[in-house]
Amino acid sequence: MSFDSIVKVFCSYLSSGRQDSNLVLNVKVQRWGDDTKYVAKVLTRAFDCDLALLSVENKQFWKGAKPIPLGHLPHLQDEVTVVGYPISEHSISVTKGIVSRIEVKSYGQGASNLLCIQIDAAINHGNHGGPVFNNHGECIGVAFRGVLVRRVEPTSSAKNVLKQGDLIVSFDEVPVSFAGTVPFRSNELVGLDHLVSQKFVGDKVALGIIRAGDFMKVEMVLNTQVSYYDDEHWSSYLVIGGLMFTPLSESLIQEGQCSLGLEAKARYTLPSFKGEQIVILFKVLPNELNVGYEHLNTLQVLKFHGTRIRNIRHLTYLIDRCEDKFLVFEFENNFIAVLERGAAMDTQYEISDDLL
């Protein structure tokens, strides 16, 4: 297997100096065994599969280069070789392994789910982006790893530690694979969540990350996870004009009183601040004021008169101080309910004492 055609890619962003201008991607490439860096042109970028097609105009770069043949999809247990340049290194890294799984996954920052080959070969920091060869010297894919940070929740332990776009490659010195798995016992793999579950509030975690192409180590202290709901106050509610509002709770989720989308939001995302709740229209009680709004049951109410609702107490505050002729509630999926304020205030209006 010849490495004459393996290149190292350097990427950076340049600004023209104008505050309103877009950043320009600057790419240089370096061949194995050559100290010269050549300017490359980006012909196209495929964000869905996290790949780009480059070209180099300097003919000296192509001298002696040979095309790499492409191979077919490997089978389970087939041997493979991963080639690449570890970060801050000038020599090629070569590791071997076998194909352990073939499935559909999301590629790095890509939004599409595409075919993915999982291998047990070590992929060093910076090796991702390098070719993977079969025993015939044919390229069967491009290596990538890590757990990509797509978003840092404002109330999470990682708020001031991680940034969007960071690539997590180790957890307390344990390497994290591209599939988000870590070694477990002998020749077994489990999800990274297993290591997280072994930690307690107040514990420190050392993370190895790649940020803007550079490897670094960061440390964070785990705090208590803030939830959208607190079942201590699950019975809190507000009724106005026959519309019954209540915070989404674990009890309501278990009873199937919300959509799958709201359940996923409550379980798998974190609130933007402590005390934020998902307020839903729990029931539409029979009343002449709300005729035609029966279909809004279990929808999340997002805004009142254009103001985003923080929790059930905030919604109560906004209604109490509204002096407009009509009460306007905005729900998810662009639904709106409008009640005549005077008539609505004359109907039963209750709030549980623990929210006052």
mmCIF file of C-alpha atoms in Angstrom, residues 49-51 82 107 117 123 127-132 139-145:
data_model
loop_
_atom_site.group_PDB
_atom_site.id
_atom_site.type_symbol
_atom_site.label_atom_id
_atom_site.label_comp_id
_atom_site.label_asym_id
_atom_site.label_seq_id
_atom_site.Cartn_x
_atom_site.Cartn_y
_atom_site.Cartn_z
ATOM 1 C CA CYS A 49 -22.115 13.758 4.554
ATOM 2 C CA ASP A 50 -19.477 16.136 6.005
ATOM 3 C CA LEU A 51 -17.196 15.951 2.944
ATOM 4 C CA VAL A 82 -7.013 3.519 8.819
ATOM 5 C CA TYR A 107 -22.287 11.915 9.695
ATOM 6 C CA ILE A 117 -19.335 1.382 8.819
ATOM 7 C CA ILE A 123 -8.777 6.667 15.230
ATOM 8 C CA ASN A 127 -7.069 10.989 11.976
ATOM 9 C CA HIS A 128 -10.699 11.588 11.072
ATOM 10 C CA GLY A 129 -10.959 12.521 7.425
ATOM 11 C CA GLY A 130 -8.336 9.967 6.455
ATOM 12 C CA PRO A 131 -9.019 7.044 4.082
ATOM 13 C CA VAL A 132 -9.847 3.526 5.225
ATOM 14 C CA CYS A 139 -10.359 2.884 -0.321
ATOM 15 C CA ILE A 140 -13.680 1.818 1.182
ATOM 16 C CA GLY A 141 -14.539 4.981 3.105
ATOM 17 C CA VAL A 142 -13.419 7.978 5.134
ATOM 18 C CA ALA A 143 -12.800 7.728 8.865
ATOM 19 C CA PHE A 144 -14.459 10.029 11.384
ATOM 20 C CA ARG A 145 -15.025 9.945 15.207
#
